[in-house]
Coordinates of C-alpha atoms and ligand atoms in Angstrom, one line a residue:
X9 CA 0.2 -0.1 -0.2
X10 CA 2.7 2.2 0.8
X11 CA 4.7 1.8 -2.6
X12 CA 1.6 2.5 -4.2
X13 CA 1.2 5.8 -1.9
X14 CA 4.7 6.4 -3.3
X15 CA 4.3 6.0 -6.6
X16 CA 1.4 8.1 -6.8
X17 CA 3.3 10.7 -4.6
X18 CA 6.4 10.7 -6.6
X19 CA 4.2 11.1 -10.0
X20 CA 2.5 14.0 -8.6
X21 CA 5.7 15.8 -7.8
X22 CA 7.4 14.6 -10.9
X23 CA 4.4 16.6 -12.7
X24 CA 5.5 20.0 -10.7
X25 CA 8.9 19.3 -12.1
X26 CA 10.6 17.6 -9.3
X27 CA 13.1 14.8 -9.9
X28 CA 14.5 12.1 -7.7
X29 CA 17.8 13.1 -6.1
X30 CA 20.5 10.7 -5.5
X31 CA 20.6 10.7 -1.8
X32 CA 18.4 12.6 1.0
X33 CA 21.3 14.9 1.8
X34 CA 21.0 16.1 -2.2
X35 CA 17.3 16.6 -1.9
X36 CA 15.4 19.7 -1.7
X37 CA 12.2 17.5 0.0
X38 CA 12.5 14.4 1.6
X39 CA 9.2 12.2 2.5
X40 CA 9.5 9.4 4.8
X41 CA 6.4 7.1 4.2
X42 CA 6.0 4.9 7.2
X43 CA 4.6 1.6 8.5
X44 CA 3.7 1.0 12.3
X45 CA 2.0 -2.5 11.9
X46 CA 4.3 -3.5 14.2
X47 CA 7.0 -1.7 17.3
X48 CA 9.9 -2.8 15.2
X49 CA 8.8 -0.9 11.6
X50 CA 7.5 2.4 14.2
X51 CA 11.2 2.2 15.4
X52 CA 12.7 2.4 12.2
X53 CA 10.3 5.4 11.0
X54 CA 11.6 6.8 14.3
X55 CA 15.0 6.3 13.6
X56 CA 15.2 7.8 10.1
X57 CA 13.2 10.8 11.7
X58 CA 16.5 11.6 13.6
X59 CA 18.9 11.3 10.7
X60 CA 16.5 13.7 9.2
X61 CA 16.4 16.0 12.5
X62 CA 20.2 16.2 12.0
X63 CA 20.1 16.6 8.2
X64 CA 17.7 19.4 8.6
X65 CA 19.7 21.1 11.1
X66 CA 22.6 21.5 8.3
X67 CA 20.4 22.5 5.5
X68 CA 17.2 24.2 6.9
X69 CA 15.9 24.7 3.6
X70 CA 15.2 21.3 2.7
X71 CA 11.5 20.4 3.2
X72 CA 10.7 17.4 5.1
X73 CA 7.2 15.5 4.9
X74 CA 6.2 12.3 7.0
X75 CA 3.5 10.4 5.2
X76 CA 1.6 7.1 6.1
X77 CA 0.4 5.2 9.2
X78 CA 2.8 7.1 11.5
X79 CA 0.4 9.8 11.0
X80 CA -2.8 8.1 10.6
X81 CA -5.7 10.2 10.5
X82 CA -5.7 12.5 13.7
X83 CA -1.5 11.8 14.8
X84 CA -0.4 14.9 13.2
X85 CA -0.6 17.5 16.0
X86 CA 1.2 14.8 18.8
X87 CA 3.8 14.2 16.1
X88 CA 4.3 18.0 15.5
X89 CA 5.0 18.5 18.8
X90 CA 7.6 15.4 19.3
X91 CA 9.1 16.0 15.7
X92 CA 9.2 19.8 15.0
X93 CA 11.2 19.8 12.1
X94 CA 9.0 17.9 10.1
X95 CA 7.2 20.5 7.7
X96 CA 4.1 18.5 6.6
X97 CA 2.1 15.5 8.1
X98 CA 0.4 13.1 5.4
X99 CA -2.4 10.7 6.1
X100 CA -2.4 7.3 4.1
X101 CA -2.9 7.7 0.6
X102 CA -3.2 11.6 1.0
X103 CA -0.9 13.6 -1.2
X104 CA -2.7 16.7 -0.7
X105 CA -1.2 18.4 2.4
X106 CA 2.1 18.6 0.9
X107 CA 1.0 19.6 -2.6
X108 CA -0.9 22.7 -0.8
X109 CA 1.8 23.1 1.2
X110 CA 4.8 23.4 -1.8
X111 CA 1.8 25.6 -3.4
X112 CA 1.6 28.1 -0.1
X113 CA 5.4 28.3 -0.3
X114 CA 4.9 29.7 -4.0
X115 CA 6.8 26.9 -5.6
X116 CA 4.0 26.2 -8.2
X117 CA 0.1 27.2 -8.9
X118 CA -1.7 24.4 -7.1
X119 CA -5.1 25.6 -8.3
X120 CA -3.7 24.6 -11.9
X121 CA -2.6 21.5 -11.1
X122 CA -5.9 20.7 -9.1
X123 CA -7.6 21.8 -12.3
X124 CA -5.5 19.5 -14.6
X125 CA -6.2 16.7 -12.5
X126 CA -10.0 17.1 -12.4
X127 CA -10.1 17.2 -16.0
X128 CA -7.6 14.3 -16.5
X129 CA -10.1 12.3 -14.4
X130 CA -13.3 13.6 -15.8
X131 CA -12.1 12.7 -19.2
X132 CA -10.2 9.5 -18.1
X133 CA -7.3 10.6 -19.7
X134 CA -3.3 10.0 -18.2
X135 CA -3.4 11.7 -15.5
X136 CA 0.0 12.6 -14.2
X137 CA -1.0 10.8 -10.6
X138 CA -0.6 7.5 -12.9
X139 CA 2.1 8.1 -15.0
X140 CA 5.3 5.8 -13.7
X141 CA 8.0 8.3 -11.7
X142 CA 11.1 8.6 -14.1
X143 CA 13.0 5.9 -12.4
X144 CA 10.3 3.2 -12.9
X145 CA 9.6 3.8 -16.5
X146 CA 10.9 1.4 -18.8
X147 CA 12.0 -0.7 -15.8
X148 CA 8.7 -1.7 -13.7
X149 CA 6.8 -4.6 -15.0
X150 CA 4.7 -5.2 -11.6
X151 CA 2.8 -2.1 -10.1
X152 CA 0.7 -2.2 -6.9
X153 CA -2.7 -0.8 -7.3
X154 CA -5.2 -0.2 -4.3
X155 CA -8.9 -1.1 -4.8
X156 CA -9.6 -0.9 -0.9
X157 CA -8.6 2.1 1.3
X158 CA -8.8 1.6 5.0
X159 CA -10.5 -1.1 7.1
X160 CA -13.6 -1.4 9.2
X161 CA -13.0 -4.9 10.9
X162 CA -10.9 -4.0 14.1
X163 CA -9.6 -7.3 14.7
X164 CA -8.1 -7.0 18.3
X165 CA -4.3 -6.6 17.5
X166 CA -4.7 -4.5 14.6
X167 CA -3.9 -0.7 14.6
X168 CA -4.7 -0.3 10.8
X169 CA -8.1 1.0 11.2
X170 CA -7.2 3.5 13.5
X171 CA -4.7 4.8 11.1
X172 CA -5.8 4.2 7.6
X173 CA -9.5 5.0 8.5
X174 CA -13.0 3.2 7.4
X175 CA -13.1 0.8 4.8
X176 CA -13.7 3.0 1.2
X177 CA -13.9 0.7 -2.3
X178 CA -12.3 3.0 -5.1
X179 CA -15.0 3.2 -7.8
X180 CA -14.1 0.5 -10.6
X181 CA -13.9 3.1 -13.3
X182 CA -10.9 4.5 -11.3
X183 CA -9.4 1.0 -10.8
X184 CA -9.7 -0.1 -14.7
X185 CA -8.0 3.8 -15.9
X186 CA -5.4 3.5 -13.5
X187 CA -4.3 0.0 -14.6
X188 CA -4.8 0.9 -18.3
X189 CA -2.9 3.4 -17.7
X190 CA -0.1 1.7 -16.2
X191 CA -0.4 -1.1 -18.8
X192 CA 0.3 2.0 -21.9
X193 CA 3.6 2.4 -20.2
X194 CA 4.7 -1.2 -20.0
X195 CA 3.2 -2.6 -16.4
X196 CA 2.5 -6.2 -17.2
X197 CA 1.3 -7.2 -14.1
X198 CA -0.8 -5.7 -11.1
X199 CA -1.5 -6.5 -7.8
X200 CA -4.9 -5.3 -6.5
X201 CA -4.6 -4.0 -2.5
X202 CA -6.9 -4.0 0.2
X203 CA -6.6 -4.8 4.0
X204 CA -9.5 -7.1 3.3
X205 CA -9.4 -6.9 -0.8
X206 CA -12.1 -9.7 -0.9
X207 CA -14.7 -7.3 0.3
X208 CA -13.9 -5.0 -2.4
X209 CA -17.6 -3.4 -3.3
X210 CA -19.5 -4.0 -0.1
X211 CA -19.4 -0.3 0.4
X212 CA -20.5 0.7 -2.7
X213 CA -24.1 -0.1 -3.0
X214 CA -23.7 -1.7 -6.3
X215 CA -24.2 -5.3 -7.4
X216 CA -20.4 -5.6 -8.2
X217 CA -17.6 -7.3 -6.6
X218 CA -13.9 -8.7 -6.4
X219 CA -14.6 -11.2 -9.0
X220 CA -16.6 -8.9 -11.5
X221 CA -13.7 -6.7 -11.0
X222 CA -11.3 -9.2 -11.8
X223 CA -13.2 -9.8 -15.2
X224 CA -13.1 -6.4 -16.1
X225 CA -9.4 -6.0 -14.9
X226 CA -8.4 -8.9 -17.2
X227 CA -9.8 -7.5 -20.2
X228 CA -7.3 -4.9 -20.4
X229 CA -5.0 -5.6 -23.5
X230 CA -1.5 -5.9 -22.9
X231 CA -1.7 -6.9 -19.2
X232 CA -0.7 -10.6 -18.2
X233 CA -1.2 -11.1 -14.6
X234 CA -3.4 -10.2 -12.1
X235 CA -2.8 -11.0 -8.2
X236 CA -4.8 -9.6 -5.2
X237 CA -3.8 -9.5 -1.5
X238 CA -5.2 -9.7 1.1
X239 CA -8.3 -11.7 1.7
X240 CA -10.3 -12.5 4.8
X241 CA -11.6 -16.0 5.0
X242 CA -14.9 -15.0 5.6
X243 CA -15.1 -13.1 2.3
X244 CA -13.9 -15.7 0.1
X245 CA -17.0 -16.8 -2.0
X246 CA -17.3 -19.5 -4.3
X247 CA -17.8 -16.9 -7.1
X248 CA -14.5 -15.3 -6.2
X249 CA -12.4 -18.3 -5.9
X250 CA -14.2 -19.8 -9.8
X251 CA -12.9 -16.2 -10.9
X252 CA -9.4 -17.0 -10.2
X253 CA -10.0 -20.5 -11.6
X254 CA -11.3 -19.2 -14.6
X255 CA -9.5 -16.0 -15.8
X256 CA -6.2 -16.9 -16.9
X257 CA -4.7 -13.7 -16.4
X258 CA -5.5 -14.4 -12.4
X259 CA -2.7 -16.1 -10.6
X260 CA -3.7 -18.9 -8.5
X261 CA -2.4 -17.5 -5.6
X262 CA -4.4 -16.4 -2.3
X263 CA -3.5 -14.6 0.6
X264 CA -5.5 -15.9 3.4
X265 CA -4.5 -15.0 6.9
X266 CA -5.1 -17.1 9.6
X267 CA -3.2 -15.5 12.0
X268 CA -4.0 -18.4 14.7
X269 CA -5.4 -22.2 14.8
X270 CA -6.7 -22.2 18.2
X271 CA -10.4 -21.1 18.5
X272 CA -10.4 -18.9 21.6
X273 CA -7.4 -16.9 20.9
X274 CA -9.1 -16.5 17.2
X275 CA -12.1 -15.0 19.2
X276 CA -10.0 -12.9 21.1
X277 CA -8.7 -11.8 18.2
X278 CA -12.2 -11.4 16.9
X279 CA -11.2 -12.7 13.6
X280 CA -14.8 -14.2 13.2
X281 CA -14.1 -17.8 11.9
X282 CA -12.6 -21.0 13.5
X283 CA -9.9 -23.4 13.2
X284 CA -12.2 -25.8 11.5
X285 CA -14.0 -23.4 9.1
X286 CA -10.4 -22.0 7.8
X287 CA -9.9 -25.7 7.1
X288 CA -12.8 -26.2 5.1
X289 CA -12.0 -22.8 3.1
X290 CA -8.7 -24.5 2.2
X291 CA -10.2 -27.7 1.2
X292 CA -12.8 -25.6 -0.7
X293 CA -10.1 -23.7 -2.9
X294 CA -8.0 -26.5 -3.3
X295 CA -10.7 -28.8 -4.3
X296 CA -11.6 -26.0 -7.1
X297 CA -8.0 -25.1 -7.8
X298 CA -5.5 -28.0 -7.0
X299 CA -2.6 -25.9 -8.2
X300 CA -3.4 -22.8 -6.2
X301 CA -1.1 -21.4 -3.7
X302 CA -2.4 -20.4 -0.2
X303 CA -0.4 -17.9 1.5
X304 CA -1.3 -17.1 4.9
X305 CA -0.3 -14.6 8.2
X306 CA 0.5 -16.0 11.5
X307 CA 0.5 -14.0 14.7
X308 CA 2.9 -16.2 17.6
X309 CA 2.4 -15.3 21.1
X310 CA -0.7 -13.3 21.2
X311 CA -2.0 -12.3 24.8
X312 CA -3.2 -15.2 26.7
X313 CA -2.1 -17.8 24.0
X314 CA -0.9 -20.8 26.1
X315 CA 1.5 -23.6 24.6
X316 CA -0.9 -25.8 24.0
X317 CA -3.3 -23.5 22.1
X318 CA -0.2 -22.2 19.8
X319 CA 0.3 -25.9 19.2
X320 CA -3.1 -25.4 17.5
X321 CA -1.8 -23.3 14.7
X322 CA 1.2 -25.4 14.4
X323 CA -0.9 -28.3 13.9
X324 CA -2.8 -26.5 11.4
X325 CA -0.2 -25.6 9.1
X326 CA 1.5 -29.1 9.3
X327 CA -2.1 -30.4 8.1
X328 CA -2.8 -28.0 5.8
X329 CA 0.6 -27.6 4.3
X330 CA 0.1 -24.1 3.9
X331 CA 2.5 -22.7 0.8
X332 CA 4.2 -19.9 2.6
X333 CA 3.7 -18.0 6.3
X334 CA 4.2 -14.4 7.1
X335 CA 5.0 -14.8 10.4
X336 CA 5.2 -12.2 13.2
X337 CA 5.4 -12.0 16.8
X338 CA 2.7 -10.3 18.6
X339 CA 3.4 -6.8 19.1
X340 CA 1.7 -4.3 21.5
X341 CA 0.2 -1.7 19.2
X342 CA -1.7 2.0 21.1
X343 CA -5.1 2.4 20.5
X344 CA -6.1 -1.5 19.7
X345 CA -8.4 -3.5 21.6
X346 CA -5.7 -6.2 22.9
X347 CA -3.5 -3.0 24.3
X348 CA -6.4 -1.7 26.0
X349 CA -8.0 -5.0 27.6
X350 CA -5.3 -7.6 27.2
X351 CA -2.0 -8.2 28.9
X352 CA 1.0 -8.8 26.6
X353 CA 2.1 -12.0 28.7
X354 CA 3.9 -14.3 26.5
X355 CA 7.4 -13.5 27.1
X356 CA 9.8 -12.3 24.5
X357 CA 11.7 -15.8 24.8
X358 CA 8.7 -17.5 24.5
X359 CA 7.4 -16.0 21.6
X360 CA 11.0 -16.3 19.9
X361 CA 10.6 -20.1 20.5
X362 CA 6.9 -20.1 18.8
X363 CA 8.4 -17.9 16.0
X364 CA 10.9 -20.3 15.3
X365 CA 9.1 -23.2 15.5
X366 CA 6.4 -22.3 13.0
X367 CA 9.6 -20.9 11.0
X368 CA 11.2 -23.9 10.6
X369 CA 8.0 -25.8 9.7
X370 CA 7.4 -23.6 6.8
X371 CA 10.8 -23.9 5.6
X372 CA 10.8 -27.7 5.5
X373 CA 7.0 -27.2 3.4
X374 CA 8.3 -24.6 1.0
X375 CA 11.3 -26.7 0.5
X376 CA 9.4 -29.8 -0.1
X377 CA 6.9 -28.2 -2.3
X378 CA 9.8 -26.4 -4.4
X379 CA 11.8 -29.2 -5.1
X380 CA 8.7 -30.9 -6.9
X381 CA 9.4 -28.0 -9.5
X382 CA 12.9 -29.5 -10.1
X383 CA 13.3 -30.2 -14.0
X384 CA 9.9 -28.9 -14.7
X385 CA 9.3 -26.0 -17.0
X386 CA 7.5 -22.8 -15.6
X387 CA 6.3 -19.8 -17.5
X388 CA 8.3 -17.0 -15.6
X389 CA 7.5 -13.1 -16.1
X390 CA 10.7 -11.4 -16.3
X391 CA 10.5 -8.3 -13.5
X392 CA 14.5 -6.8 -13.4
X393 CA 18.3 -8.1 -13.9
X394 CA 20.7 -8.9 -11.3
X395 CA 23.4 -7.3 -13.0
X396 CA 26.0 -8.3 -10.1
X397 CA 25.3 -11.8 -10.5
X398 CA 24.4 -11.4 -14.4
X399 CA 21.0 -13.1 -14.2
X400 CA 17.3 -12.4 -14.8
X401 CA 14.6 -12.1 -11.4
X402 CA 11.4 -13.1 -11.9
X403 CA 8.3 -15.0 -10.7
X404 CA 6.1 -17.8 -11.8
X405 CA 2.4 -17.9 -11.6
X406 CA 2.7 -19.4 -8.2
X407 CA 4.6 -16.7 -7.4
X408 CA 8.0 -18.4 -6.9
X409 CA 11.1 -16.1 -7.1
X410 CA 13.0 -17.4 -10.1
X411 CA 16.8 -16.6 -11.3
X412 CA 18.0 -17.7 -14.7
X413 CA 20.9 -16.8 -17.1
X414 CA 19.9 -15.7 -20.6
X415 CA 21.7 -12.7 -22.9
X416 CA 18.5 -11.5 -24.5
X417 CA 16.6 -8.4 -23.2
X418 CA 13.6 -10.4 -21.5
X419 CA 12.8 -7.4 -19.5
X420 CA 8.5 -7.9 -19.2
X421 CA 8.3 -11.1 -21.1
X422 CA 6.9 -14.1 -20.1
X423 CA 9.4 -17.1 -20.5
X424 CA 9.5 -20.8 -20.0
X425 CA 12.4 -21.7 -17.6
X426 CA 13.5 -25.3 -16.5
X427 CA 14.1 -25.4 -13.0
X428 CA 17.3 -27.2 -12.2
X429 CA 17.7 -26.0 -8.6
X430 CA 15.1 -25.5 -5.9
X431 CA 15.7 -24.0 -2.5
X432 CA 13.0 -22.9 0.1
X433 CA 12.5 -19.3 -1.1
X434 CA 14.0 -19.6 -4.6
X435 CA 14.2 -21.3 -7.8
X436 CA 17.3 -21.2 -10.2
X437 CA 16.7 -22.3 -13.7
X438 CA 17.6 -21.8 -17.5
X439 CA 15.8 -21.0 -20.6
X440 CA 16.2 -23.5 -23.8
X441 CA 19.3 -22.8 -25.9
X442 CA 18.2 -20.0 -27.7
X443 CA 17.6 -20.2 -31.4
X444 CA 19.4 -18.0 -33.5
X445 CA 16.4 -16.6 -34.8
X446 CA 15.3 -15.7 -31.3
X447 CA 18.2 -13.3 -30.6
Ligands
5AD49 N1 1.3 -7.8 16.1 C1 1.8 -8.6 15.3 N2 2.0 -9.1 14.1 C2 0.8 -8.0 13.9 N3 -0.1 -8.1 12.1 C3 -0.9 -6.7 12.6 N4 -1.0 -6.3 13.5 C4 0.4 -7.4 14.2 C5 0.5 -6.9 15.8 N5 0.2 -6.3 16.6 C6 0.2 -8.9 11.3 C7 -1.4 -9.8 10.7 C8 -1.2 -9.3 9.7 C9 0.0 -8.6 9.0 C10 0.2 -7.7 8.0 O1 0.9 -8.3 10.2 O2 -0.5 -11.2 10.6 O3 -1.8 -9.9 8.7

């Protein structure tokens, strides 16, 4: 989500005549886009802010803007006191405060900019917000496109609803327009984003959902692949699963966080489903789409989680052999229900032990599953080149990171790769001996 927000902002700034500086010390304007999903992420942002503080001391004319979940929808006044050297505060996905600030400084005519943007949106013509920033032009193959902003679910551990505001689906015309504009500029794969992406459209009062949107986005010529994340188990309809199965461009990869495998912990998290319901869902996905990858998120050490309860998560993963785990140790976040009403009582040592146990199982499962791809041919969308190692990097339909050597210019192309090495986290392969006619 932050990558998408940063892309929109960079494009708008470039339309005003800014260009990317070599380093923050060379810059007239520095924007720090922040994530606070866990304490660690927030600490990292605060560390960067301290660096910017000393920079601002040396170069007082540098404009410093703070964006994203650290600012949220109402943290700005508090942050202004704590970090007085920051000039502008921008909530997630909102670029206006910075544009207004630069306008107020006389750095450009912001009324003119607003007119141009409104005209572009009205006439569905390329507008600067969706033009790729210079550094991504010619090189970016994949783009993130937010389709649902905010979240209204209020899982007890999660800070996002407090920082990104209530759930808002973007109108389908705007999404299709953004993706079309990106494809015109060379983008070949889009990742449609929402905190609960499978709730897309529920707030729009139209009979139109994520499955319908997938069909419409798939109609865009020149787009090769579509992915979407993150789904909530309760909103994964058969219609959606069938759309993923039936639309060739939609990758058979679903991100369905389970968070925990014990019913009491799930209830304390206010996730709204049980261990059994999650298992049924995964069966439903796999019976309809045997080649689908199901990725998940797991939090270990939620308040009150006993070792026995934790083992329900472990068993669930072991039984379902989910394809990948995004794993986190529970981290207390301000404002959340868990922080206000529950005690963060699992010790750091115990959290780490549980994290490691899940991580080891995840590695075993991924290694075993990836090894089945050995000597098989997979279709890879080439995303970039690792010049140091002289090889291309891309992803399979199932989102497996794949490296291979080939001297042709293959950026943005779909290439068949024979896999000859498979580790837990990536695959190594080669293309067929290239015929002279292909060079
Ligand atoms: N502590 C640990 N992990 C968290 N996540 C969200 N909030 C917290 C928290 N307080 C994890 C969840 C979510 C992912 C994006 O981050 O697993 O799915």
